PDB file of C-alpha atoms and ligand atoms in Angstrom:
ATOM      1  CA  MET A   1      28.704 -14.285 -26.415  1.00  0.00           C
ATOM      2  CA  SER A   2      30.656 -11.617 -28.257  1.00  0.00           C
ATOM      3  CA  GLY A   3      27.353 -10.082 -29.337  1.00  0.00           C
ATOM      4  CA  LEU A   4      26.901  -8.854 -25.778  1.00  0.00           C
ATOM      5  CA  ARG A   5      29.361  -6.098 -26.545  1.00  0.00           C
ATOM      6  CA  TRP A   6      26.670  -4.571 -28.742  1.00  0.00           C
ATOM      7  CA  GLU A   7      23.219  -5.632 -27.606  1.00  0.00           C
ATOM      8  CA  MET A   8      21.713  -7.735 -24.859  1.00  0.00           C
ATOM      9  CA  THR A   9      18.687  -8.597 -22.765  1.00  0.00           C
ATOM     10  CA  ALA A  10      18.801 -10.129 -19.299  1.00  0.00           C
ATOM     11  CA  ALA A  11      15.430 -11.060 -17.800  1.00  0.00           C
ATOM     12  CA  GLY A  12      13.907 -13.143 -15.060  1.00  0.00           C
ATOM     13  CA  TRP A  13      11.600 -13.350 -12.108  1.00  0.00           C
ATOM     14  CA  ILE A  14      12.801 -12.375  -8.660  1.00  0.00           C
ATOM     15  CA  LYS A  15      11.227 -12.777  -5.241  1.00  0.00           C
ATOM     16  CA  ALA A  16      13.599 -11.066  -2.868  1.00  0.00           C
ATOM     17  CA  ASP A  17      13.649 -11.648   0.874  1.00  0.00           C
ATOM     18  CA  VAL A  18      12.072  -8.515   2.382  1.00  0.00           C
ATOM     19  CA  LEU A  19      13.930  -8.787   5.687  1.00  0.00           C
ATOM     20  CA  THR A  20      17.550  -8.285   4.674  1.00  0.00           C
ATOM     21  CA  GLY A  21      19.324  -5.368   3.045  1.00  0.00           C
ATOM     22  CA  GLY A  22      22.006  -5.193   0.403  1.00  0.00           C
ATOM     23  CA  TYR A  23      22.264  -6.164  -3.212  1.00  0.00           C
ATOM     24  CA  ARG A  24      20.244  -9.122  -4.498  1.00  0.00           C
ATOM     25  CA  THR A  25      21.653 -10.216  -7.794  1.00  0.00           C
ATOM     26  CA  LEU A  26      19.323 -11.841 -10.278  1.00  0.00           C
ATOM     27  CA  ILE A  27      21.897 -12.366 -13.003  1.00  0.00           C
ATOM     28  CA  GLY A  28      25.197 -10.745 -13.905  1.00  0.00           C
ATOM     29  CA  ARG A  29      28.466 -11.129 -15.751  1.00  0.00           C
ATOM     30  CA  THR A  30      31.235 -10.326 -13.307  1.00  0.00           C
ATOM     31  CA  ALA A  31      34.890 -10.643 -12.280  1.00  0.00           C
ATOM     32  CA  PRO A  32      35.778  -8.502 -14.092  1.00  0.00           C
ATOM     33  CA  PHE A  33      32.467  -6.623 -13.963  1.00  0.00           C
ATOM     34  CA  ASN A  34      30.567  -6.411 -17.278  1.00  0.00           C
ATOM     35  CA  TRP A  35      26.904  -6.004 -16.334  1.00  0.00           C
ATOM     36  CA  VAL A  36      24.357  -6.960 -13.665  1.00  0.00           C
ATOM     37  CA  LEU A  37      20.583  -6.990 -13.140  1.00  0.00           C
ATOM     38  CA  ARG A  38      19.714  -6.824  -9.446  1.00  0.00           C
ATOM     39  CA  LYS A  39      17.940  -5.151  -6.571  1.00  0.00           C
ATOM     40  CA  THR A  40      19.702  -1.953  -5.517  1.00  0.00           C
ATOM     41  CA  GLU A  41      21.850  -1.982  -2.409  1.00  0.00           C
ATOM     42  CA  ASN A  42      20.006   0.564  -0.278  1.00  0.00           C
ATOM     43  CA  ALA A  43      16.557   0.886  -1.794  1.00  0.00           C
ATOM     44  CA  LYS A  44      13.680  -1.412  -2.665  1.00  0.00           C
ATOM     45  CA  THR A  45      14.083  -0.826  -6.383  1.00  0.00           C
ATOM     46  CA  ALA A  46      15.890  -2.668  -9.165  1.00  0.00           C
ATOM     47  CA  GLU A  47      18.848  -1.606 -11.276  1.00  0.00           C
ATOM     48  CA  PHE A  48      20.603  -2.591 -14.461  1.00  0.00           C
ATOM     49  CA  VAL A  49      24.280  -1.632 -14.431  1.00  0.00           C
ATOM     50  CA  LEU A  50      26.578  -1.899 -17.418  1.00  0.00           C
ATOM     51  CA  GLN A  51      30.331  -1.476 -17.644  1.00  0.00           C
ATOM     52  CA  GLY A  52      30.930   0.698 -20.677  1.00  0.00           C
ATOM     53  CA  ASP A  53      34.252   1.129 -22.353  1.00  0.00           C
ATOM     54  CA  THR A  54      34.816   4.474 -20.612  1.00  0.00           C
ATOM     55  CA  ALA A  55      32.288   4.626 -17.756  1.00  0.00           C
ATOM     56  CA  GLN A  56      29.604   2.616 -16.016  1.00  0.00           C
ATOM     57  CA  VAL A  57      25.974   3.066 -17.054  1.00  0.00           C
ATOM     58  CA  TRP A  58      23.510   2.909 -14.163  1.00  0.00           C
ATOM     59  CA  VAL A  59      19.835   2.424 -14.938  1.00  0.00           C
ATOM     60  CA  THR A  60      18.173   2.872 -11.553  1.00  0.00           C
ATOM     61  CA  GLY A  61      14.520   1.936 -11.207  1.00  0.00           C
ATOM     62  CA  LYS A  62      11.780   3.584  -9.187  1.00  0.00           C
ATOM     63  CA  THR A  63       9.325   0.745  -8.487  1.00  0.00           C
ATOM     64  CA  SER A  64       9.604  -1.278  -5.296  1.00  0.00           C
ATOM     65  CA  ILE A  65      10.291  -4.967  -5.837  1.00  0.00           C
ATOM     66  CA  LEU A  66      10.776  -5.670  -2.132  1.00  0.00           C
ATOM     67  CA  ASP A  67       7.243  -6.487  -1.063  1.00  0.00           C
ATOM     68  CA  GLY A  68       7.340 -10.257  -0.795  1.00  0.00           C
ATOM     69  CA  TYR A  69       5.832 -10.801  -4.244  1.00  0.00           C
ATOM     70  CA  TRP A  70       7.348 -12.067  -7.460  1.00  0.00           C
ATOM     71  CA  HIS A  71       8.475  -9.352  -9.862  1.00  0.00           C
ATOM     72  CA  HIS A  72       9.760  -9.642 -13.380  1.00  0.00           C
ATOM     73  CA  LEU A  73      12.948  -7.728 -14.199  1.00  0.00           C
ATOM     74  CA  ALA A  74      14.426  -7.144 -17.609  1.00  0.00           C
ATOM     75  CA  GLY A  75      17.431  -5.106 -18.682  1.00  0.00           C
ATOM     76  CA  THR A  76      17.928  -4.354 -22.357  1.00  0.00           C
ATOM     77  CA  PHE A  77      20.652  -2.558 -24.284  1.00  0.00           C
ATOM     78  CA  ASP A  78      20.273  -1.915 -28.003  1.00  0.00           C
ATOM     79  CA  GLY A  79      23.584  -0.127 -28.509  1.00  0.00           C
ATOM     80  CA  GLN A  80      22.156   3.318 -27.717  1.00  0.00           C
ATOM     81  CA  ARG A  81      19.768   3.000 -24.836  1.00  0.00           C
ATOM     82  CA  ALA A  82      19.834   0.869 -21.704  1.00  0.00           C
ATOM     83  CA  VAL A  83      16.365   0.160 -20.300  1.00  0.00           C
ATOM     84  CA  LEU A  84      15.178  -1.417 -17.072  1.00  0.00           C
ATOM     85  CA  TYR A  85      11.715  -3.006 -17.101  1.00  0.00           C
ATOM     86  CA  VAL A  86       9.789  -4.030 -13.986  1.00  0.00           C
ATOM     87  CA  ASP A  87       6.757  -6.282 -14.467  1.00  0.00           C
ATOM     88  CA  GLY A  88       6.750  -5.485 -18.177  1.00  0.00           C
ATOM     89  CA  LEU A  89       6.740  -1.695 -17.818  1.00  0.00           C
ATOM     90  CA  GLU A  90       9.717   0.536 -18.509  1.00  0.00           C
ATOM     91  CA  ASP A  91      10.965   1.675 -15.108  1.00  0.00           C
ATOM     92  CA  ALA A  92      14.022   3.719 -16.144  1.00  0.00           C
ATOM     93  CA  SER A  93      16.316   4.211 -19.100  1.00  0.00           C
ATOM     94  CA  VAL A  94      19.645   5.829 -19.945  1.00  0.00           C
ATOM     95  CA  GLN A  95      20.808   7.003 -23.337  1.00  0.00           C
ATOM     96  CA  THR A  96      24.509   6.255 -23.806  1.00  0.00           C
ATOM     97  CA  GLN A  97      27.290   6.071 -26.338  1.00  0.00           C
ATOM     98  CA  GLU A  98      29.060   3.408 -24.284  1.00  0.00           C
ATOM     99  CA  LEU A  99      29.659  -0.110 -25.524  1.00  0.00           C
ATOM    100  CA  ILE A 100      29.224  -2.892 -23.020  1.00  0.00           C
ATOM    101  CA  ARG A 101      32.601  -4.212 -22.035  1.00  0.00           C
ATOM    102  CA  TYR A 102      33.196  -7.854 -22.820  1.00  0.00           C
ATOM    103  CA  SER A 103      35.921  -9.347 -20.622  1.00  0.00           C
ATOM    104  CA  ALA A 104      36.981 -12.771 -21.781  1.00  0.00           C
ATOM    105  CA  SER A 105      37.550 -14.081 -18.273  1.00  0.00           C
ATOM    106  CA  SER A 106      34.206 -12.859 -16.855  1.00  0.00           C
ATOM    107  CA  LYS A 107      31.511 -15.402 -16.084  1.00  0.00           C
ATOM    108  CA  ILE A 108      27.767 -15.256 -15.940  1.00  0.00           C
ATOM    109  CA  ALA A 109      26.227 -16.175 -12.600  1.00  0.00           C
ATOM    110  CA  ILE A 110      22.602 -16.357 -11.477  1.00  0.00           C
ATOM    111  CA  GLY A 111      21.601 -15.417  -7.921  1.00  0.00           C
ATOM    112  CA  GLY A 112      24.887 -13.746  -7.013  1.00  0.00           C
ATOM    113  CA  ARG A 113      28.203 -12.566  -8.314  1.00  0.00           C
ATOM    114  CA  ARG A 114      30.766 -15.002  -9.525  1.00  0.00           C
ATOM    115  CA  ASP A 115      32.639 -14.617  -6.212  1.00  0.00           C
ATOM    116  CA  ALA A 116      29.374 -15.519  -4.370  1.00  0.00           C
ATOM    117  CA  SER A 117      28.919 -11.989  -2.974  1.00  0.00           C
ATOM    118  CA  HIS A 118      25.789  -9.870  -3.526  1.00  0.00           C
ATOM    119  CA  SER A 119      23.789 -13.070  -3.322  1.00  0.00           C
ATOM    120  CA  LEU A 120      20.078 -13.138  -3.918  1.00  0.00           C
ATOM    121  CA  LYS A 121      18.531 -14.158  -0.566  1.00  0.00           C
ATOM    122  CA  GLY A 122      15.305 -15.010  -2.260  1.00  0.00           C
ATOM    123  CA  MET A 123      14.137 -16.917  -5.284  1.00  0.00           C
ATOM    124  CA  ALA A 124      14.667 -16.638  -9.025  1.00  0.00           C
ATOM    125  CA  ASP A 125      12.765 -18.195 -11.902  1.00  0.00           C
ATOM    126  CA  ASP A 126      12.844 -18.285 -15.700  1.00  0.00           C
ATOM    127  CA  VAL A 127      16.097 -16.340 -15.970  1.00  0.00           C
ATOM    128  CA  ARG A 128      16.957 -15.641 -19.596  1.00  0.00           C
ATOM    129  CA  LEU A 129      19.691 -14.070 -21.642  1.00  0.00           C
ATOM    130  CA  TYR A 130      19.428 -12.835 -25.222  1.00  0.00           C
ATOM    131  CA  SER A 131      22.134 -11.467 -27.508  1.00  0.00           C
ATOM    132  CA  TYR A 132      19.822  -8.684 -28.652  1.00  0.00           C
ATOM    133  CA  ALA A 133      17.467  -6.152 -27.114  1.00  0.00           C
ATOM    134  CA  LEU A 134      13.922  -7.478 -26.745  1.00  0.00           C
ATOM    135  CA  SER A 135      11.108  -5.109 -27.669  1.00  0.00           C
ATOM    136  CA  PRO A 136       8.744  -3.823 -24.965  1.00  0.00           C
ATOM    137  CA  SER A 137       5.981  -6.100 -26.266  1.00  0.00           C
ATOM    138  CA  ALA A 138       8.294  -9.127 -26.186  1.00  0.00           C
ATOM    139  CA  ILE A 139       9.103  -8.354 -22.567  1.00  0.00           C
ATOM    140  CA  ALA A 140       5.404  -7.969 -21.754  1.00  0.00           C
ATOM    141  CA  THR A 141       4.870 -11.411 -23.296  1.00  0.00           C
ATOM    142  CA  LEU A 142       7.596 -12.884 -21.079  1.00  0.00           C
ATOM    143  CA  VAL A 143       5.781 -11.466 -18.060  1.00  0.00           C
ATOM    144  CA  GLN A 144       2.426 -12.849 -19.172  1.00  0.00           C
ATOM    145  CA  GLN A 145       3.948 -16.296 -19.606  1.00  0.00           C
ATOM    146  CA  GLY A 146       4.942 -16.387 -15.949  1.00  0.00           C
ATOM    147  CA  ALA A 147       2.953 -16.825 -12.786  1.00  0.00           C
ATOM    148  CA  ASN A 148       0.483 -14.134 -11.801  1.00  0.00           C
ATOM    149  CA  ALA A 149       2.083 -10.715 -11.598  1.00  0.00           C
ATOM    150  CA  ILE A 150       0.730  -8.300  -9.035  1.00  0.00           C
ATOM    151  CA  PRO A 151      -1.095  -5.119 -10.000  1.00  0.00           C
ATOM    152  CA  ARG A 152       0.264  -1.670  -9.509  1.00  0.00           C
ATOM    153  CA  VAL A 153      -1.606   1.394  -8.290  1.00  0.00           C
ATOM    154  CA  THR A 154      -0.691   5.076  -8.209  1.00  0.00           C
ATOM    155  CA  ILE A 155      -3.147   7.732  -7.078  1.00  0.00           C
ATOM    156  CA  VAL A 156      -3.117  10.416  -9.741  1.00  0.00           C
ATOM    157  CA  PRO A 157      -1.242  13.601  -8.892  1.00  0.00           C
ATOM    158  CA  GLY A 158      -3.061  16.898  -8.597  1.00  0.00           C
ATOM    159  CA  ILE A 159      -5.889  15.873  -6.264  1.00  0.00           C
ATOM    160  CA  PRO A 160      -6.438  18.777  -3.818  1.00  0.00           C
ATOM    161  CA  THR A 161      -5.002  17.917  -0.416  1.00  0.00           C
ATOM    162  CA  GLU A 162      -6.170  21.070   1.437  1.00  0.00           C
ATOM    163  CA  LEU A 163      -9.924  21.530   1.782  1.00  0.00           C
ATOM    164  CA  ILE A 164     -12.189  23.871   3.731  1.00  0.00           C
ATOM    165  CA  LYS A 165     -15.068  22.371   5.653  1.00  0.00           C
ATOM    166  CA  GLN A 166     -18.511  23.460   4.348  1.00  0.00           C
ATOM    167  CA  PHE A 167     -17.039  25.103   1.214  1.00  0.00           C
ATOM    168  CA  ASN A 168     -14.929  22.719  -0.829  1.00  0.00           C
ATOM    169  CA  ASN A 169     -15.263  19.534   1.170  1.00  0.00           C
ATOM    170  CA  THR A 170     -15.512  17.028  -1.692  1.00  0.00           C
ATOM    171  CA  VAL A 171     -12.679  15.733  -3.866  1.00  0.00           C
ATOM    172  CA  THR A 172     -12.667  13.508  -6.916  1.00  0.00           C
ATOM    173  CA  LEU A 173     -10.327  10.570  -6.390  1.00  0.00           C
ATOM    174  CA  ASN A 174      -8.693   8.617  -9.176  1.00  0.00           C
ATOM    175  CA  ALA A 175      -5.714   6.338  -9.702  1.00  0.00           C
ATOM    176  CA  ASN A 176      -3.691   4.751 -12.440  1.00  0.00           C
ATOM    177  CA  VAL A 177      -3.852   0.971 -12.152  1.00  0.00           C
ATOM    178  CA  TYR A 178      -1.913  -1.567 -14.142  1.00  0.00           C
ATOM    179  CA  ASP A 179      -1.763  -5.328 -14.150  1.00  0.00           C
ATOM    180  CA  PRO A 180       0.765  -7.207 -16.297  1.00  0.00           C
ATOM    181  CA  ASN A 181      -1.822  -9.928 -16.958  1.00  0.00           C
ATOM    182  CA  PRO A 182      -4.256  -8.474 -19.496  1.00  0.00           C
ATOM    183  CA  GLU A 183      -6.995 -10.934 -18.526  1.00  0.00           C
ATOM    184  CA  ASP A 184      -7.041  -9.745 -14.918  1.00  0.00           C
ATOM    185  CA  THR A 185      -9.687  -7.252 -13.845  1.00  0.00           C
ATOM    186  CA  ILE A 186      -8.593  -4.789 -11.209  1.00  0.00           C
ATOM    187  CA  THR A 187     -10.924  -3.880  -8.368  1.00  0.00           C
ATOM    188  CA  GLY A 188     -10.144  -1.151  -5.870  1.00  0.00           C
ATOM    189  CA  THR A 189     -11.309  -0.447  -2.339  1.00  0.00           C
ATOM    190  CA  TRP A 190     -11.008   2.962  -0.669  1.00  0.00           C
ATOM    191  CA  THR A 191     -10.653   3.080   3.099  1.00  0.00           C
ATOM    192  CA  VAL A 192      -9.575   5.585   5.741  1.00  0.00           C
ATOM    193  CA  THR A 193      -6.518   4.322   7.585  1.00  0.00           C
ATOM    194  CA  ASN A 194      -7.012   6.468  10.694  1.00  0.00           C
ATOM    195  CA  PRO A 195     -10.135   4.866  12.230  1.00  0.00           C
ATOM    196  CA  GLN A 196     -11.095   7.852  14.370  1.00  0.00           C
ATOM    197  CA  MET A 197     -11.656   9.882  11.189  1.00  0.00           C
ATOM    198  CA  ALA A 198     -13.446   7.172   9.217  1.00  0.00           C
ATOM    199  CA  PRO A 199     -16.987   8.191  10.334  1.00  0.00           C
ATOM    200  CA  PHE A 200     -16.483  11.625   8.764  1.00  0.00           C
ATOM    201  CA  VAL A 201     -15.747  10.484   5.204  1.00  0.00           C
ATOM    202  CA  SER A 202     -18.267   9.246   2.699  1.00  0.00           C
ATOM    203  CA  PHE A 203     -17.095   7.785  -0.578  1.00  0.00           C
ATOM    204  CA  GLY A 204     -19.254   7.994  -3.678  1.00  0.00           C
ATOM    205  CA  ASN A 205     -18.440   4.333  -4.297  1.00  0.00           C
ATOM    206  CA  PRO A 206     -15.718   2.835  -2.095  1.00  0.00           C
ATOM    207  CA  HIS A 207     -15.241  -0.010  -4.591  1.00  0.00           C
ATOM    208  CA  ALA A 208     -14.564   2.172  -7.623  1.00  0.00           C
ATOM    209  CA  VAL A 209     -11.076   3.384  -8.475  1.00  0.00           C
ATOM    210  CA  GLN A 210     -12.531   6.713  -9.592  1.00  0.00           C
ATOM    211  CA  THR A 211     -14.960   8.124  -7.068  1.00  0.00           C
ATOM    212  CA  THR A 212     -15.496  11.033  -4.699  1.00  0.00           C
ATOM    213  CA  ALA A 213     -14.833  11.572  -1.019  1.00  0.00           C
ATOM    214  CA  THR A 214     -16.834  14.044   1.060  1.00  0.00           C
ATOM    215  CA  PHE A 215     -15.613  15.171   4.470  1.00  0.00           C
ATOM    216  CA  SER A 216     -17.882  16.369   7.281  1.00  0.00           C
ATOM    217  CA  GLN A 217     -15.276  17.242   9.914  1.00  0.00           C
ATOM    218  CA  ALA A 218     -12.058  19.202   9.935  1.00  0.00           C
ATOM    219  CA  GLY A 219      -9.000  17.025  10.380  1.00  0.00           C
ATOM    220  CA  VAL A 220      -6.290  15.042   8.642  1.00  0.00           C
ATOM    221  CA  TYR A 221      -7.403  12.005   6.654  1.00  0.00           C
ATOM    222  CA  THR A 222      -5.256   9.262   5.147  1.00  0.00           C
ATOM    223  CA  LEU A 223      -7.183   7.651   2.290  1.00  0.00           C
ATOM    224  CA  ARG A 224      -5.964   4.314   0.950  1.00  0.00           C
ATOM    225  CA  LEU A 225      -6.824   2.655  -2.333  1.00  0.00           C
ATOM    226  CA  ALA A 226      -6.042  -1.071  -2.212  1.00  0.00           C
ATOM    227  CA  VAL A 227      -6.272  -2.968  -5.492  1.00  0.00           C
ATOM    228  CA  HIS A 228      -6.847  -6.618  -6.258  1.00  0.00           C
ATOM    229  CA  ASP A 229      -6.450  -8.480  -9.528  1.00  0.00           C
ATOM    230  CA  GLY A 230      -8.889 -11.289  -8.737  1.00  0.00           C
ATOM    231  CA  GLN A 231      -6.090 -13.794  -8.159  1.00  0.00           C
ATOM    232  CA  ALA A 232      -5.433 -15.385  -4.780  1.00  0.00           C
ATOM    233  CA  GLY A 233      -3.003 -13.998  -2.264  1.00  0.00           C
ATOM    234  CA  LEU A 234      -2.868 -10.215  -2.387  1.00  0.00           C
ATOM    235  CA  GLU A 235      -4.656  -9.557   0.910  1.00  0.00           C
ATOM    236  CA  GLY A 236      -4.852  -5.781   0.535  1.00  0.00           C
ATOM    237  CA  ASP A 237      -1.075  -5.360   0.347  1.00  0.00           C
ATOM    238  CA  ILE A 238      -1.042  -3.431  -2.904  1.00  0.00           C
ATOM    239  CA  TYR A 239      -2.159   0.113  -2.274  1.00  0.00           C
ATOM    240  CA  ASP A 240      -1.407   3.787  -2.536  1.00  0.00           C
ATOM    241  CA  GLU A 241      -2.386   6.517  -0.105  1.00  0.00           C
ATOM    242  CA  ILE A 242      -3.170  10.217  -0.141  1.00  0.00           C
ATOM    243  CA  ILE A 243      -3.297  12.534   2.867  1.00  0.00           C
ATOM    244  CA  ILE A 244      -6.031  15.187   2.788  1.00  0.00           C
ATOM    245  CA  THR A 245      -6.329  17.968   5.346  1.00  0.00           C
ATOM    246  CA  VAL A 246      -9.740  19.538   5.931  1.00  0.00           C
ATOM    247  CA  ASN A 247      -9.514  22.930   7.621  1.00  0.00           C
ATOM    248  CA  GLU A 248     -12.157  24.835   9.554  1.00  0.00           C
ATOM    249  CA  PRO A 249     -13.253  27.840   7.506  1.00  0.00           C
ATOM    250  CA  VAL A 250     -11.765  31.160   8.534  1.00  0.00           C
ATOM    251  CA  CYS A 251     -13.816  34.350   8.402  1.00  0.00           C
ATOM    252  CA  SER A 252     -12.547  35.373   4.966  1.00  0.00           C
ATOM    253  CA  ASP A 253     -13.863  32.056   3.578  1.00  0.00           C
ATOM    254  CA  LEU A 254     -17.389  32.988   4.727  1.00  0.00           C
ATOM    255  CA  LEU A 255     -17.600  36.488   3.257  1.00  0.00           C
ATOM    256  CA  VAL A 256     -19.425  37.154   0.014  1.00  0.00           C
ATOM    257  CA  TYR A 257     -18.779  40.236  -2.075  1.00  0.00           C
ATOM    258  CA  ASN A 258     -22.020  42.057  -2.842  1.00  0.00           C
ATOM    259  CA  GLN A 259     -21.696  43.853  -6.179  1.00  0.00           C
ATOM    260  CA  VAL A 260     -24.783  46.030  -5.542  1.00  0.00           C
ATOM    261  CA  VAL A 261     -23.583  47.649  -2.343  1.00  0.00           C
ATOM    262  CA  GLY A 262     -19.903  47.328  -3.263  1.00  0.00           C
ATOM    263  CA  ARG A 263     -18.631  45.602  -0.123  1.00  0.00           C
ATOM    264  CA  TYR A 264     -18.168  42.233   1.559  1.00  0.00           C
ATOM    265  CA  GLN A 265     -21.027  40.804   3.597  1.00  0.00           C
ATOM    266  CA  ASN A 266     -21.250  37.980   6.115  1.00  0.00           C
ATOM    267  CA  PRO A 267     -24.260  35.853   5.092  1.00  0.00           C
ATOM    268  CA  LEU A 268     -24.206  33.895   8.365  1.00  0.00           C
ATOM    269  CA  MET A 269     -24.125  36.924  10.724  1.00  0.00           C
ATOM    270  CA  SER A 270     -26.249  39.855   9.549  1.00  0.00           C
ATOM    271  CA  SER A 271     -25.024  42.055  12.412  1.00  0.00           C
ATOM    272  CA  ASP A 272     -21.400  41.592  11.396  1.00  0.00           C
ATOM    273  CA  ILE A 273     -20.983  44.558   9.119  1.00  0.00           C
ATOM    274  CA  GLY A 274     -17.527  45.851  10.043  1.00  0.00           C
ATOM    275  CA  GLY A 275     -14.179  44.957  11.448  1.00  0.00           C
ATOM    276  CA  PRO A 276     -10.686  46.342  12.027  1.00  0.00           C
ATOM    277  CA  GLU A 277      -9.826  45.920   8.340  1.00  0.00           C
ATOM    278  CA  GLY A 278     -12.995  47.573   7.109  1.00  0.00           C
ATOM    279  CA  ARG A 279     -14.881  44.411   6.257  1.00  0.00           C
ATOM    280  CA  PRO A 280     -16.851  41.911   8.402  1.00  0.00           C
ATOM    281  CA  ASP A 281     -14.620  39.950  10.791  1.00  0.00           C
ATOM    282  CA  CYS A 282     -17.120  37.366  12.128  1.00  0.00           C
ATOM    283  CA  TYR A 283     -17.431  39.193  15.445  1.00  0.00           C
ATOM    284  CA  VAL A 284     -20.153  41.590  16.521  1.00  0.00           C
ATOM    285  CA  ASN A 285     -18.436  44.271  18.558  1.00  0.00           C
ATOM    286  CA  ILE A 286     -17.430  47.907  18.638  1.00  0.00           C
ATOM    287  CA  TYR A 287     -16.381  47.945  14.965  1.00  0.00           C
ATOM    288  CA  ASP A 288     -19.890  47.043  13.914  1.00  0.00           C
ATOM    289  CA  LEU A 289     -21.305  49.772  16.178  1.00  0.00           C
ATOM    290  CA  TRP A 290     -19.009  52.304  14.549  1.00  0.00           C
ATOM    291  CA  VAL A 291     -20.251  51.332  11.097  1.00  0.00           C
ATOM    292  CA  LEU A 292     -23.867  51.522  12.278  1.00  0.00           C
ATOM    293  CA  ALA A 293     -23.269  54.904  13.850  1.00  0.00           C
ATOM    294  CA  ALA A 294     -21.584  56.241  10.728  1.00  0.00           C
ATOM    295  CA  GLN A 295     -24.438  55.002   8.547  1.00  0.00           C
ATOM    296  CA  TRP A 296     -26.988  56.448  10.960  1.00  0.00           C
ATOM    297  CA  LEU A 297     -25.301  59.828  10.875  1.00  0.00           C
ATOM    298  CA  GLU A 298     -25.017  59.711   7.111  1.00  0.00           C
ATOM    299  CA  CYS A 299     -28.677  58.877   6.674  1.00  0.00           C
ATOM    300  CA  ASN A 300     -29.813  61.545   9.083  1.00  0.00           C
ATOM    301  CA  ASP A 301     -27.910  64.267   7.310  1.00  0.00           C
ATOM    302  CA  PRO A 302     -30.608  66.065   5.297  1.00  0.00           C
ATOM    303  CA  GLU A 303     -28.015  67.248   2.786  1.00  0.00           C
ATOM    304  CA  ASN A 304     -26.796  63.709   2.027  1.00  0.00           C
ATOM    305  CA  GLU A 305     -28.943  61.851  -0.455  1.00  0.00           C
ATOM    306  CA  ALA A 306     -26.499  58.950  -0.839  1.00  0.00           C
ATOM    307  CA  CYS A 307     -27.642  57.040   2.228  1.00  0.00           C
ATOM    308  CA  SER A 308     -26.572  53.439   1.931  1.00  0.00           C
ATOM    309  CA  LEU A 309     -28.994  51.979   4.491  1.00  0.00           C
TER     310      LEU A 309
HETATM  311 CA1   CA B   1      -2.201 -10.083 -12.144  1.00  0.00          CA
HETATM  312 CA1   CA B   2     -17.673  42.619  13.007  1.00  0.00          CA
END
């Protein structure tokens, strides 16, 4: 195993118990510590930790593996870069000059550390060790050789989350979906998770990942896209959500600038011609009378030919 000082791959399937916290070790070489591939202690993500010759290298993932489903983990080190893969996709990586420490008395253990701490509390399958760094495509092949892997869904960033009723009340929804099994076809279903708001949303096609949503009432909407890969057992658990707030229009949203007369007009209230700030304010009151009076005076001044009425 001396080759581990230079390159390695640790890989395997993990199905971690969702109810308990703490580390869940898939496989590691410990006591003294050399490296480990595990679930993090305080988050739902995975990590690949290496003991270098001067410092530890922590490759901390971002994808949750604590959802009750099987996930494939792989940690590779090619002498320059340590990479953590989750379900065949790179989840995190660290560039390093460290060499993995190889302690002669350390032992490899699956499902916990050599001293039986950090134990898995879950299940492991097809755990493998290589004395070289597998390529991304080789890791994807390992995943495809296993049982069904669940899909992944992320609603794309940049979708507007603040709308104004009547003006911009439709958004285009889209998501990035991925399934480690290339033969699986992903279907998505959009729903509104707050049922009292559901009657006020219409989706262009609720069964398309990319579609539109149109809102007819002001309020806060939580839209969920659940994905399914056509295999048994997902039951709507795999989803992402976006919160969209639809605001009532304020007066400034209603006004239209009229280039011909050179001022803002209120197309919904023809009598609203003025306000405290010199433009329509969506009220008909004394300000509008003042504007009318000023215009009347202007247009009844025989010396003024620039009447704007
Ligand atoms: Ca799948
Ligand atoms: Ca007014």
